[in-house]
CSV table of C-alpha atoms in Angstrom, one decimal:
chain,number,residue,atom,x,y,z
R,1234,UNK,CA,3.1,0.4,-11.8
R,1235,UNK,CA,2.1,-0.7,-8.5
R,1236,UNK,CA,0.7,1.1,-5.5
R,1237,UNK,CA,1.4,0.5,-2.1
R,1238,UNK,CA,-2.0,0.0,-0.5
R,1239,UNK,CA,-3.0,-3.3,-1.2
R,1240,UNK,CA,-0.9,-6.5,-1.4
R,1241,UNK,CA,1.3,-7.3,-4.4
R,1242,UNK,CA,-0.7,-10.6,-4.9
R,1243,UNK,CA,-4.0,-8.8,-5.1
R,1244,UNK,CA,-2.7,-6.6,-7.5
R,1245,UNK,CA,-1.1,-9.0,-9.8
R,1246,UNK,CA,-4.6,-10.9,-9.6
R,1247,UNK,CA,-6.5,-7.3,-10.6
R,1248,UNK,CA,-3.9,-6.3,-13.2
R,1249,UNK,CA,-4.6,-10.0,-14.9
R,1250,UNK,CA,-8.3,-8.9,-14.0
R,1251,UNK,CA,-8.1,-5.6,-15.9
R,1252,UNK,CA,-6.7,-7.2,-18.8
R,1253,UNK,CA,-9.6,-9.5,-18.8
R,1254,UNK,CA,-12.6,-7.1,-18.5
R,1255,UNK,CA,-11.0,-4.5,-21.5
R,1256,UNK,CA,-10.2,-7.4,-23.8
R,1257,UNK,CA,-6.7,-7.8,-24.2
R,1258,UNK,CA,-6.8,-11.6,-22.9
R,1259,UNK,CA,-9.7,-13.3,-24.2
R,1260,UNK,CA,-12.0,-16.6,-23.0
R,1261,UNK,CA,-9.7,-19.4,-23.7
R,1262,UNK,CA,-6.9,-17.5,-24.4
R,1263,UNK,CA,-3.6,-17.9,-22.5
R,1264,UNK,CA,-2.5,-15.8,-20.2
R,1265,UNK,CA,1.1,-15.7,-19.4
R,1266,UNK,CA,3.2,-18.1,-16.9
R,1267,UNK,CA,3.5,-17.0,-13.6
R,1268,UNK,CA,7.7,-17.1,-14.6
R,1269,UNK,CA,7.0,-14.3,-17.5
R,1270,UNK,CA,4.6,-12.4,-15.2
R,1271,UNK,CA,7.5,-12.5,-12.1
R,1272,UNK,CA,10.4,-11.3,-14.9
R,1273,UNK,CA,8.6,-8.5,-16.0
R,1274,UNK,CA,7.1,-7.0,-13.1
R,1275,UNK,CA,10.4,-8.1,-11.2
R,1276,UNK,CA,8.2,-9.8,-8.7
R,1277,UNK,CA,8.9,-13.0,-6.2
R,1278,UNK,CA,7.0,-16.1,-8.4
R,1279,UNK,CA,5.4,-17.3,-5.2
R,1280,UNK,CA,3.8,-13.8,-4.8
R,1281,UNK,CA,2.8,-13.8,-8.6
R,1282,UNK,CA,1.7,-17.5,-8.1
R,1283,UNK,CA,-0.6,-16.5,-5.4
R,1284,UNK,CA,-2.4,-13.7,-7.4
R,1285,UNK,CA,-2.7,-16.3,-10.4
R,1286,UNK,CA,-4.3,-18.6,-7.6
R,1287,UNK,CA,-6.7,-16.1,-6.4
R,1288,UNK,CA,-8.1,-16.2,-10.0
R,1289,UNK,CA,-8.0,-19.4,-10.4
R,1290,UNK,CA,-10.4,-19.6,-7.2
R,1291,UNK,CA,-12.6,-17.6,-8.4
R,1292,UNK,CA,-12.7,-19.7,-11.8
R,1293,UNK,CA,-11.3,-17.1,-13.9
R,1294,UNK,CA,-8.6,-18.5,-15.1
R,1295,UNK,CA,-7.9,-22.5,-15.4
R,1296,UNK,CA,-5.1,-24.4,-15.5
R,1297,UNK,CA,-4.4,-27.0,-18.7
R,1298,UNK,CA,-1.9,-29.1,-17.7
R,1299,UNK,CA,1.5,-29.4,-19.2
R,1300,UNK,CA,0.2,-25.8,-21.3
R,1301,UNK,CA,-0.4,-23.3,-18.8
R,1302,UNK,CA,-3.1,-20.5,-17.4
R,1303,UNK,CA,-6.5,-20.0,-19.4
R,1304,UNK,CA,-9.1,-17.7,-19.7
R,1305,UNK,CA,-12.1,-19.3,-18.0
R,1306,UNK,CA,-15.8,-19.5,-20.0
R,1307,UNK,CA,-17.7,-16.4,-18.8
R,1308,UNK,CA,-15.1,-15.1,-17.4
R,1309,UNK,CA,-15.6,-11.8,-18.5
R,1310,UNK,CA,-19.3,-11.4,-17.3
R,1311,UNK,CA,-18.3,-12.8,-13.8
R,1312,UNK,CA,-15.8,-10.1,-13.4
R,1313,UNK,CA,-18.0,-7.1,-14.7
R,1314,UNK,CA,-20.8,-8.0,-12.4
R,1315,UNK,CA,-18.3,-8.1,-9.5
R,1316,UNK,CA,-16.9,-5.2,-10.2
R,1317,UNK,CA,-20.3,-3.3,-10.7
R,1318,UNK,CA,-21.0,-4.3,-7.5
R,1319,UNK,CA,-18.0,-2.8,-6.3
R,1320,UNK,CA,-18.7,0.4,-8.0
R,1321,UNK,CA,-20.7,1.8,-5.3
R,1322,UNK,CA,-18.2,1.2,-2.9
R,1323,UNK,CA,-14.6,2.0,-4.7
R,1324,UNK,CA,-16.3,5.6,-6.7
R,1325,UNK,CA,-19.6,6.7,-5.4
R,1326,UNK,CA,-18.9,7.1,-1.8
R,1327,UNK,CA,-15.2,8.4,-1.7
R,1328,UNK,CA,-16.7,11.0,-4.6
R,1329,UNK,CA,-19.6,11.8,-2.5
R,1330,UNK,CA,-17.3,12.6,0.8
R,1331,UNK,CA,-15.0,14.6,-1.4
R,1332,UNK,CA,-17.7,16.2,-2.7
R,1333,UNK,CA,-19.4,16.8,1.1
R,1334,UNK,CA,-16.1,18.5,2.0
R,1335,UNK,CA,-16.2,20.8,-1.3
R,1336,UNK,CA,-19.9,21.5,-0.2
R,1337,UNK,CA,-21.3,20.4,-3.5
R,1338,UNK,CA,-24.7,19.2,-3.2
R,1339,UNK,CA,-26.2,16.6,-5.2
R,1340,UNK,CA,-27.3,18.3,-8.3
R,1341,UNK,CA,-23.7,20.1,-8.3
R,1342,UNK,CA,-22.5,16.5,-8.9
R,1343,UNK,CA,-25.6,15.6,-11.2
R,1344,UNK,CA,-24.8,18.4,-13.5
R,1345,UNK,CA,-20.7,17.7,-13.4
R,1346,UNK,CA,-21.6,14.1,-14.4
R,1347,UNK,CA,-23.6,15.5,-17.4
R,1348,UNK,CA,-21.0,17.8,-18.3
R,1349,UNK,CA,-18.0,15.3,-18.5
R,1350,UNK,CA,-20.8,12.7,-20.1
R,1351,UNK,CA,-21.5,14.9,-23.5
R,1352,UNK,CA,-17.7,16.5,-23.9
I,981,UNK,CA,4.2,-22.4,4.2
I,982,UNK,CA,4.7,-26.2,5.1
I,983,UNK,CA,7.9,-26.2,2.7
I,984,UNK,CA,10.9,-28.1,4.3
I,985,UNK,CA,13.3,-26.0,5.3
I,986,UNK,CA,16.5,-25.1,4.0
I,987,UNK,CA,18.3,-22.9,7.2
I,988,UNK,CA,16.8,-23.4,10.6
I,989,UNK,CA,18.8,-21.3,12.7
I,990,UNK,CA,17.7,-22.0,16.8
I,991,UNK,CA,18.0,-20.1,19.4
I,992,UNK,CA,21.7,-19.0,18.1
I,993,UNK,CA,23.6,-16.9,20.0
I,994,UNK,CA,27.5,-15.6,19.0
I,995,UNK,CA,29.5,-13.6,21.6
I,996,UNK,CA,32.6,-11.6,20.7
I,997,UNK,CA,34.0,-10.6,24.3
I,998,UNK,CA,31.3,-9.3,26.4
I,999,UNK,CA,29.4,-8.5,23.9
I,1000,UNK,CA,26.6,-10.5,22.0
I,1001,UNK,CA,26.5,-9.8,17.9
I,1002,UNK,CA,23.7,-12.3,18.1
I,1003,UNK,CA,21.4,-13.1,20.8
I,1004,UNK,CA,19.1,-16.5,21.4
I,1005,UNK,CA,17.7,-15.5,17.5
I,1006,UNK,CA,15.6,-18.4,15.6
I,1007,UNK,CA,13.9,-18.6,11.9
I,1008,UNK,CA,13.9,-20.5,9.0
I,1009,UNK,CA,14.4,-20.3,6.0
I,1010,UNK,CA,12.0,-22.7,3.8
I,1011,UNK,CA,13.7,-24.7,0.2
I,1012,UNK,CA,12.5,-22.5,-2.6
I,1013,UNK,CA,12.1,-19.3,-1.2
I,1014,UNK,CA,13.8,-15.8,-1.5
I,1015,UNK,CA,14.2,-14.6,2.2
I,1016,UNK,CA,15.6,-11.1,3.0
I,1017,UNK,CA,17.4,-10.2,6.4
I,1018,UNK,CA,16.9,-6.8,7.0
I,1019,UNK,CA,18.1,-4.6,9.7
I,1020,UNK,CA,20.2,-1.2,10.7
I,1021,UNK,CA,24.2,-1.6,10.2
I,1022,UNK,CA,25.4,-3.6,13.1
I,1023,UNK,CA,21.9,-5.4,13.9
I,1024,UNK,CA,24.0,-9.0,13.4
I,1025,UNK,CA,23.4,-10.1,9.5
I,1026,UNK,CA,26.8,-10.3,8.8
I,1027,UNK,CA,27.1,-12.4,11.8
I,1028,UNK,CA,23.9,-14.1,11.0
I,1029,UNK,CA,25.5,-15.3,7.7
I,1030,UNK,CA,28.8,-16.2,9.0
I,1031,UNK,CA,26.7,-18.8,11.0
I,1032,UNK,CA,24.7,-20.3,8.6
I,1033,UNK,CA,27.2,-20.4,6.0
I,1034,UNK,CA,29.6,-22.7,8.5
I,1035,UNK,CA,32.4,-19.6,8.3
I,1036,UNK,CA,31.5,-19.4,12.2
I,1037,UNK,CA,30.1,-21.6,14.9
I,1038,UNK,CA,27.3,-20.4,17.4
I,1039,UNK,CA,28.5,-19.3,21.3
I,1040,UNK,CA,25.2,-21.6,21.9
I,1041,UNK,CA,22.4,-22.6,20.2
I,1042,UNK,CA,21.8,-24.3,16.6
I,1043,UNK,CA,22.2,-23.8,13.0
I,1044,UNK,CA,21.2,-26.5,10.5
I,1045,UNK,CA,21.1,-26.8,6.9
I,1046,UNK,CA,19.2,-29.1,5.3
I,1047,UNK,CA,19.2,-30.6,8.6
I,1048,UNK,CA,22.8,-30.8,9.2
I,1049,UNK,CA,25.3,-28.6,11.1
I,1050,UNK,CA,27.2,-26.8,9.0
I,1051,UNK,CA,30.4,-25.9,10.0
I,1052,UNK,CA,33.3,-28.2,8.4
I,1053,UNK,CA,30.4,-30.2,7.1
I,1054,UNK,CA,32.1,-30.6,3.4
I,1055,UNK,CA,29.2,-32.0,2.0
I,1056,UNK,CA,26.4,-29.0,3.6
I,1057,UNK,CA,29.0,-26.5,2.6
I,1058,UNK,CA,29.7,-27.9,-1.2
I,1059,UNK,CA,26.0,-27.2,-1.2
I,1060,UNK,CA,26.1,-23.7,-0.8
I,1061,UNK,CA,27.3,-20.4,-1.8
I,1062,UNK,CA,27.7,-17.2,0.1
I,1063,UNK,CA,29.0,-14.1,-1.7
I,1064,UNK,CA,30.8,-11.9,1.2
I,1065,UNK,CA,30.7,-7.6,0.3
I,1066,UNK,CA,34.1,-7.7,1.1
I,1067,UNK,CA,34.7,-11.1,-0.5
I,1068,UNK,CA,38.6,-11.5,-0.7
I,1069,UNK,CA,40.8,-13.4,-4.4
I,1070,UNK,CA,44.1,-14.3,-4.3
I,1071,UNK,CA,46.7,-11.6,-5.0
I,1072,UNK,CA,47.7,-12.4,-9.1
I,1073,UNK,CA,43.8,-13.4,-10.2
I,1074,UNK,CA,42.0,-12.0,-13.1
I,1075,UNK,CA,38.7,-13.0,-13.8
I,1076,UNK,CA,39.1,-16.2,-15.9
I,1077,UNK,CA,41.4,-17.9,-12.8
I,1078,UNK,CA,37.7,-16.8,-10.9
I,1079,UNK,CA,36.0,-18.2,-13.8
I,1080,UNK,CA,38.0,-21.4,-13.9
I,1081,UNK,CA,38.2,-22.3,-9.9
I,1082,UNK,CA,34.3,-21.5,-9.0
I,1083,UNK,CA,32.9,-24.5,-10.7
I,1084,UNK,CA,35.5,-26.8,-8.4
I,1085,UNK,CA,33.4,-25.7,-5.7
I,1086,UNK,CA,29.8,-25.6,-7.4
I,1087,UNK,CA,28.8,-28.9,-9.4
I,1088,UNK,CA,25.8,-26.9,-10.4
I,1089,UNK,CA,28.0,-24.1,-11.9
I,1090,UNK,CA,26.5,-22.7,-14.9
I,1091,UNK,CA,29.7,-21.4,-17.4
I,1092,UNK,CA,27.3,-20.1,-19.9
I,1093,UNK,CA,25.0,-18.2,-17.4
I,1094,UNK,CA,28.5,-16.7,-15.8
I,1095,UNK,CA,29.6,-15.8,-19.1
I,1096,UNK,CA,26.1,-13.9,-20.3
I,1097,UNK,CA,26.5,-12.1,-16.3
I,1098,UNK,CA,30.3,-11.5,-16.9
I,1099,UNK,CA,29.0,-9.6,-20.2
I,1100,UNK,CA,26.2,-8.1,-18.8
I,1101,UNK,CA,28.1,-6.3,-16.1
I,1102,UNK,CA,30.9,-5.3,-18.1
I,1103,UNK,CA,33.3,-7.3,-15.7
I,1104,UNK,CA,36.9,-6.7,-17.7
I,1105,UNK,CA,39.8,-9.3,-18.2
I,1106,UNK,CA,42.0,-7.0,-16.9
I,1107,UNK,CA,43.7,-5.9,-14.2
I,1108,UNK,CA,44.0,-8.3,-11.4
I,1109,UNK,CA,40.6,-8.7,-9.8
I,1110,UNK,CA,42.1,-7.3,-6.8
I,1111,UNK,CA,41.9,-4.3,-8.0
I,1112,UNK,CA,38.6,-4.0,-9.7
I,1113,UNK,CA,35.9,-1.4,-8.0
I,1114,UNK,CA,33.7,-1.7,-5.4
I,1115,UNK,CA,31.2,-2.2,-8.2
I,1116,UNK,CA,32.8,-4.2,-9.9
I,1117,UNK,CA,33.4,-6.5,-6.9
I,1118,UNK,CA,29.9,-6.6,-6.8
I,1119,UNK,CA,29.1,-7.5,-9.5
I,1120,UNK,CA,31.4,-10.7,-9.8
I,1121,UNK,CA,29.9,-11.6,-6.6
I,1122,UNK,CA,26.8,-11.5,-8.1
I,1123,UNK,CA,27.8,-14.1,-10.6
I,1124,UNK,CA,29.3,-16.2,-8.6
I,1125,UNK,CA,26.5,-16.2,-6.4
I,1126,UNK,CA,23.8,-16.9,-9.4
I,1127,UNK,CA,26.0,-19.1,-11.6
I,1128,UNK,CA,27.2,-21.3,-9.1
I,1129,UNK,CA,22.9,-22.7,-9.0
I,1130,UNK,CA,23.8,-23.2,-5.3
I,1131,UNK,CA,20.7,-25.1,-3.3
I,1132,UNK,CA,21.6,-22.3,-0.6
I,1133,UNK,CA,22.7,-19.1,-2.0
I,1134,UNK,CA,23.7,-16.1,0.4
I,1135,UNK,CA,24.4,-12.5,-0.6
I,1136,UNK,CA,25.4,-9.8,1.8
I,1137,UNK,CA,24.3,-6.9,0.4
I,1138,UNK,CA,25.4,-7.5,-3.0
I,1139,UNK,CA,24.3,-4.1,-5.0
I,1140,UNK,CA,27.3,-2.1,-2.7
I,1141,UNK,CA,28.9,0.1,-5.9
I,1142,UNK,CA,26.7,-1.0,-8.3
I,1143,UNK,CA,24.6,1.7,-10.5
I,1144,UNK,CA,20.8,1.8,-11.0
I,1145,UNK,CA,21.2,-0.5,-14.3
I,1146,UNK,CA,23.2,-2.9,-13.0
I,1147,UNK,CA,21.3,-3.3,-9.7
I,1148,UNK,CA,18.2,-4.3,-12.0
I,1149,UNK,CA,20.2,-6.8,-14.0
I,1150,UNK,CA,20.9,-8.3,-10.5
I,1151,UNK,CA,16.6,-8.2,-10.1
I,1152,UNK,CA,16.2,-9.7,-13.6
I,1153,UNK,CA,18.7,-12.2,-13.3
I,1154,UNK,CA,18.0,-13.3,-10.0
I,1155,UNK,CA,14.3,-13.7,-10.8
I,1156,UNK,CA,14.7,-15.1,-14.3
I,1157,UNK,CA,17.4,-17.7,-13.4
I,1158,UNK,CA,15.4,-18.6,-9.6
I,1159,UNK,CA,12.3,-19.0,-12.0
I,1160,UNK,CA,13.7,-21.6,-13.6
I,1161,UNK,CA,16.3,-23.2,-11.3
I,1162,UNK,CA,14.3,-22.7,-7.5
I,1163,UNK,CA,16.6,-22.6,-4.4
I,1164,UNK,CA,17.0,-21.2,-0.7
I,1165,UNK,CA,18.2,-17.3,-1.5
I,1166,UNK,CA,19.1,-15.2,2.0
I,1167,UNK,CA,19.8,-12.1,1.4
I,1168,UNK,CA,20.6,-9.0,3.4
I,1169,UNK,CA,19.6,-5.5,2.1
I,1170,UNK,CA,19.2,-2.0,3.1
I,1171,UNK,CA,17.9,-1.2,-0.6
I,1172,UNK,CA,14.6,-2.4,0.7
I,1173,UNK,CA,11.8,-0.2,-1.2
I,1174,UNK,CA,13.6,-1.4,-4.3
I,1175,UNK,CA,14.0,-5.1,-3.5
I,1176,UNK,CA,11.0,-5.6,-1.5
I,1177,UNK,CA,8.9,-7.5,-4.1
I,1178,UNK,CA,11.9,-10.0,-4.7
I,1179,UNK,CA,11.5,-11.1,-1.5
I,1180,UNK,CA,8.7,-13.5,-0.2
I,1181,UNK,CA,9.5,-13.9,3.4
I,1182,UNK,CA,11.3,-11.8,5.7
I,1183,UNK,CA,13.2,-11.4,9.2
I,1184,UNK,CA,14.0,-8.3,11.0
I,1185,UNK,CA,16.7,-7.6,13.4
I,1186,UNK,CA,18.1,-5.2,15.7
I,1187,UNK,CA,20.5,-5.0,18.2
I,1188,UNK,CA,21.6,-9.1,17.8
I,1189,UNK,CA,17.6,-9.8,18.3
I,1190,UNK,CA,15.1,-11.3,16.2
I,1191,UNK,CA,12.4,-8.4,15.6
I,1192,UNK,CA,10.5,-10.2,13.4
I,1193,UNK,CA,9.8,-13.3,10.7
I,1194,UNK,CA,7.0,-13.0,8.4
I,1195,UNK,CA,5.7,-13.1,4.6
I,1196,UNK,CA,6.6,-10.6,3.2
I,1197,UNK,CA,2.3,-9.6,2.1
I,1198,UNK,CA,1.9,-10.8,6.2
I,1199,UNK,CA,4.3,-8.0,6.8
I,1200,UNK,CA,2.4,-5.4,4.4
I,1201,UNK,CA,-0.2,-5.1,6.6
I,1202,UNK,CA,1.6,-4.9,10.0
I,1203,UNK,CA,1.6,-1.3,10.8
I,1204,UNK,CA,0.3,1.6,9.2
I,1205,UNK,CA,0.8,5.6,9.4
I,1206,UNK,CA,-1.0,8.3,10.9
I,1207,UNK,CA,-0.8,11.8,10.6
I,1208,UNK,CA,-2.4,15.1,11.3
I,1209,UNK,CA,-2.6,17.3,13.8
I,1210,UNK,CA,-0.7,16.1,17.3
I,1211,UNK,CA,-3.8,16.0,19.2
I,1212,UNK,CA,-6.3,14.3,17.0
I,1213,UNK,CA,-3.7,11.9,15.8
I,1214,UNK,CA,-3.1,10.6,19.7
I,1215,UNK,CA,-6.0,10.7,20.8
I,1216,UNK,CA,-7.1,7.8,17.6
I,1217,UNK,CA,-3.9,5.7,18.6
I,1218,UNK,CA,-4.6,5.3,21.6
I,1219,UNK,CA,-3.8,1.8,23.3
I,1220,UNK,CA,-2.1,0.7,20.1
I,1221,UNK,CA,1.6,0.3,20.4
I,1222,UNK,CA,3.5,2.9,18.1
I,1223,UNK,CA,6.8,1.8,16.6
I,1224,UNK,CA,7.8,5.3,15.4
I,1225,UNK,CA,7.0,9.3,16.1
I,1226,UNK,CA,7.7,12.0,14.1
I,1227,UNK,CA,6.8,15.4,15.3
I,1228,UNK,CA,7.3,19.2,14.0
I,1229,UNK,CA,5.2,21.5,15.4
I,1230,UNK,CA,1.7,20.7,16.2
I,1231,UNK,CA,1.7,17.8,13.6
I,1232,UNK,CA,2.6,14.6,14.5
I,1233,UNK,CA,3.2,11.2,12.6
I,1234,UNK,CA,3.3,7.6,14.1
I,1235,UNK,CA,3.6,4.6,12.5
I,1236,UNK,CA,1.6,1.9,14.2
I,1237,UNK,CA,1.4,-1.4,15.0
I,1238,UNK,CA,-1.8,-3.1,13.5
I,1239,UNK,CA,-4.4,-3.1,11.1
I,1240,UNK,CA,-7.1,-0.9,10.9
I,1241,UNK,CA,-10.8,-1.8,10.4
I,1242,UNK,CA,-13.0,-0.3,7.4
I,1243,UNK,CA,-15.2,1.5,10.2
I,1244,UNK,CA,-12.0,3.0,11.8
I,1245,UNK,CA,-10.3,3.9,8.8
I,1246,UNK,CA,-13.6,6.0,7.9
I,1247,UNK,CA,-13.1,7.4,11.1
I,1248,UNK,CA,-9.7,8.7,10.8
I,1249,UNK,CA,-10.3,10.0,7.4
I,1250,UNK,CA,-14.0,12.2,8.9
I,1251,UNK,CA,-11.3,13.4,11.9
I,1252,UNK,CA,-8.8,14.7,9.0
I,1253,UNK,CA,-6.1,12.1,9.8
I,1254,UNK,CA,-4.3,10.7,6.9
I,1255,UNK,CA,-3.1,7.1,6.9
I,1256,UNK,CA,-1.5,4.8,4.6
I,1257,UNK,CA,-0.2,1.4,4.9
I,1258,UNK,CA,3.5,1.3,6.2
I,1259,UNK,CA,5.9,0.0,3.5
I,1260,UNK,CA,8.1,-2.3,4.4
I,1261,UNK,CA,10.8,0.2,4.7
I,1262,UNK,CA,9.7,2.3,7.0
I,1263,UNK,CA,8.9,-0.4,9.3
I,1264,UNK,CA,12.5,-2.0,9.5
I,1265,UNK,CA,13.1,1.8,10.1
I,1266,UNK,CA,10.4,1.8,12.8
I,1267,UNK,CA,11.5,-1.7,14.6
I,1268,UNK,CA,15.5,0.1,14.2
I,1269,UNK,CA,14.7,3.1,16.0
I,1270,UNK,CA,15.2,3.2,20.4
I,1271,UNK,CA,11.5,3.9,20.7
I,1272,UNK,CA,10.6,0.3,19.3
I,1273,UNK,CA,12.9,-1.2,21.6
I,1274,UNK,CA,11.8,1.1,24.7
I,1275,UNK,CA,8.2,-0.1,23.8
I,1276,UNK,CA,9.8,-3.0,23.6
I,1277,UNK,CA,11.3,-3.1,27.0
I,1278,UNK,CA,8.3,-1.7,28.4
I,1279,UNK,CA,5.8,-4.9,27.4
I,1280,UNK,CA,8.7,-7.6,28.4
């Protein structure tokens, strides 16, 4: 479930993230309590607490008080256009220094790209 | 972390003979928190625990609990509970005498969360608990230790004997019922890939020495590992202090004290090194082995 490379809070705030961007929690919709989230990933709370905060930060997700965690407005859009951003960074240029060690040159990728677009 | 704390242990030091379990060690351990004590057999936890549960009394140096020393302080030690591995019942008990006495000692006691634990585990009425299994031993340690909702709450390596299913009841049930009653958890481990995300905070010792007290997430990114071929995989360290080699042949892995930057991981990765974080594991391994504690030497 969880890889070693980055800290658990970060991924605890991405796997919310994830959920978030495909759908499965939607604006306004509660996400669960830091409690659930520490049961079921067998996590420390504090370290689940401070991936929900990280969220929370970046108005994501809101807290109602006495209810819970929330889905904030626009949350979704925020999130995409980060992570388009980060697209460049996380795929393009680790694929392009794999593929400079393969020595495939730029249409060889072009053409793979099509290929895997039209199957 | 500005939480009060629960176990400040200062500059403690506990001499058997000539010889020093524990040497001039400190840390804290905050209210609400899950701490683990980590370390090579012999590096002083049991000692460590014996201290701070009032069982023992420092050569020199400090312990306090919630501010208090603890040894034959009735009222710091009705406050906590600390589950031994080698935990010792009278002779002709089975596990309802257990049952009955524990809540004499624990005003917290929850009978209904010992009897869901007692169930979980399998823990039979019969024979004496005297001569139940090393698992099974474990395993009533473990509900005594949870049930009893003690503000401090120590396990020594509780999983000794238990299998994979019951070592992740322990997880769920510790989490679950710390969810919803916090308190100060210390807990030594040498299980500590697969209990490294219970803990939040964490100290390291060797040899009767603090190595190390840190978040657990601070402690993620403390060191990191290299490998490749011997000569490119020096010649990057360089300067850094390594904790750990690993050699066969022309390759050669060190594990590293540090972080790297973006720009220098990119470099590593053009020179064909590989890296990856160090798990928590294999640093306690790391600080464990002579090498740390010649490197040590060598910067005192």
């Amino acid at each position: 479930m969880f890889d070693d490379g980055r800290p658990l809070f970060q991924q605890i705030a991405d796997l919310l993230a994830d959920g978030i961007v495909a759908g499965r929690y939607a604006e306004d919709a509660q996400v669960p309590s830091t409690n659930e989230l520490a049961g079921f990933y067998r996590i420390n709370p504090a370290t689940v607490g401070k991936g929900v905060n990280v969220l929370v930060e970046q108005g994501v997700l809101h807290k109602r008080r006495g209810l819970g965690m929330f889905v904030s407005p626009g949350a979704r859009d925020r999130l995409l256009s980060e992570r388009t951003e980060r697209f460049r960074d996380d795929y393009v240029i680790p694929l392009l220094r794999e593929a400079r060690q393969l020595g495939l040159t730029a249409s060889d990728i072009h053409r793979l790209i099509d290929q895997e677009d039209h199957s | 972390m500005t939480a009060p704390a629960a176990i400040e242990v200062i500059g403690a030091t506990r001499r058997f003979g000539r010889r020093n379990a524990v040497e001039d060690v400190s840390f804290t351990v905050p209210e609400n928190s899950v701490t683990g004590l980590l370390g090579r057999n012999g590096a002083g936890k049991t000692t460590i625990m014996s201290l701070v549960s009032g069982q023992d009394r420092p050569t020199s140096g400090e312990v306090r609990v919630f501010g208090e020393q603890p040894f034959e302080n009735g009222r710091i030690l009705s406050s906590m509970s600390f589950v031994r591995d080698n935990q010792r019942y009278p002779e002709d008990y089975y596990l309802r005498h257990v049952l009955d006495v524990a809540p004499r000692f624990h005003e917290r006691w929850d009978a209904e969360l010992a009897a869901r634990l007692v169930d979980g585990f399998r823990l039979p009425a019969k024979p004496v608990v005297k001569k139940y299994s090393r698992g099974q031993l474990s395993a009533l340690g473990i509900v005594l230790g949870l049930a009893s909702r003690a503000p401090i709450t120590i396990f020594d390596e509780p999983y000794l004997g238990l299998d994979a299913t019951a070592r992740a009841m322990f997880y769920d049930a510790l989490l679950q019922d710390y969810a919803e009653h916090p308190r100060a958890v210390l807990l030594s481990t040498h299980l500590i890939d697969e209990m490294e995300s219970l803990l939040e905070r964490v100290v390291i010792v060797d040899k009767g020495r603090l190595i190390r007290e840190d978040s657990t997430e601070d402690l993620a990114g403390a060191a990191f590992t290299i490998s490749g071929i011997a000569a490119a995989v020096t010649g990057f360290v360089d300067g850094r202090r390594v904790l750990r080699e690993h050699r066969v042949g022309g390759l050669l892995s060190l594990t590293v004290e540090g972080a790297l930057s973006p720009a220098e991981k990119a470099e590593a990765r053009d020179a064909g090194l590989d890296l990856a974080p160090a798990r928590l594991q294999e640093l306690v391994a790391a600080y464990g082995a002579d090498l740390a504690n010649e490197n040590e030497g060598a910067r005192a």
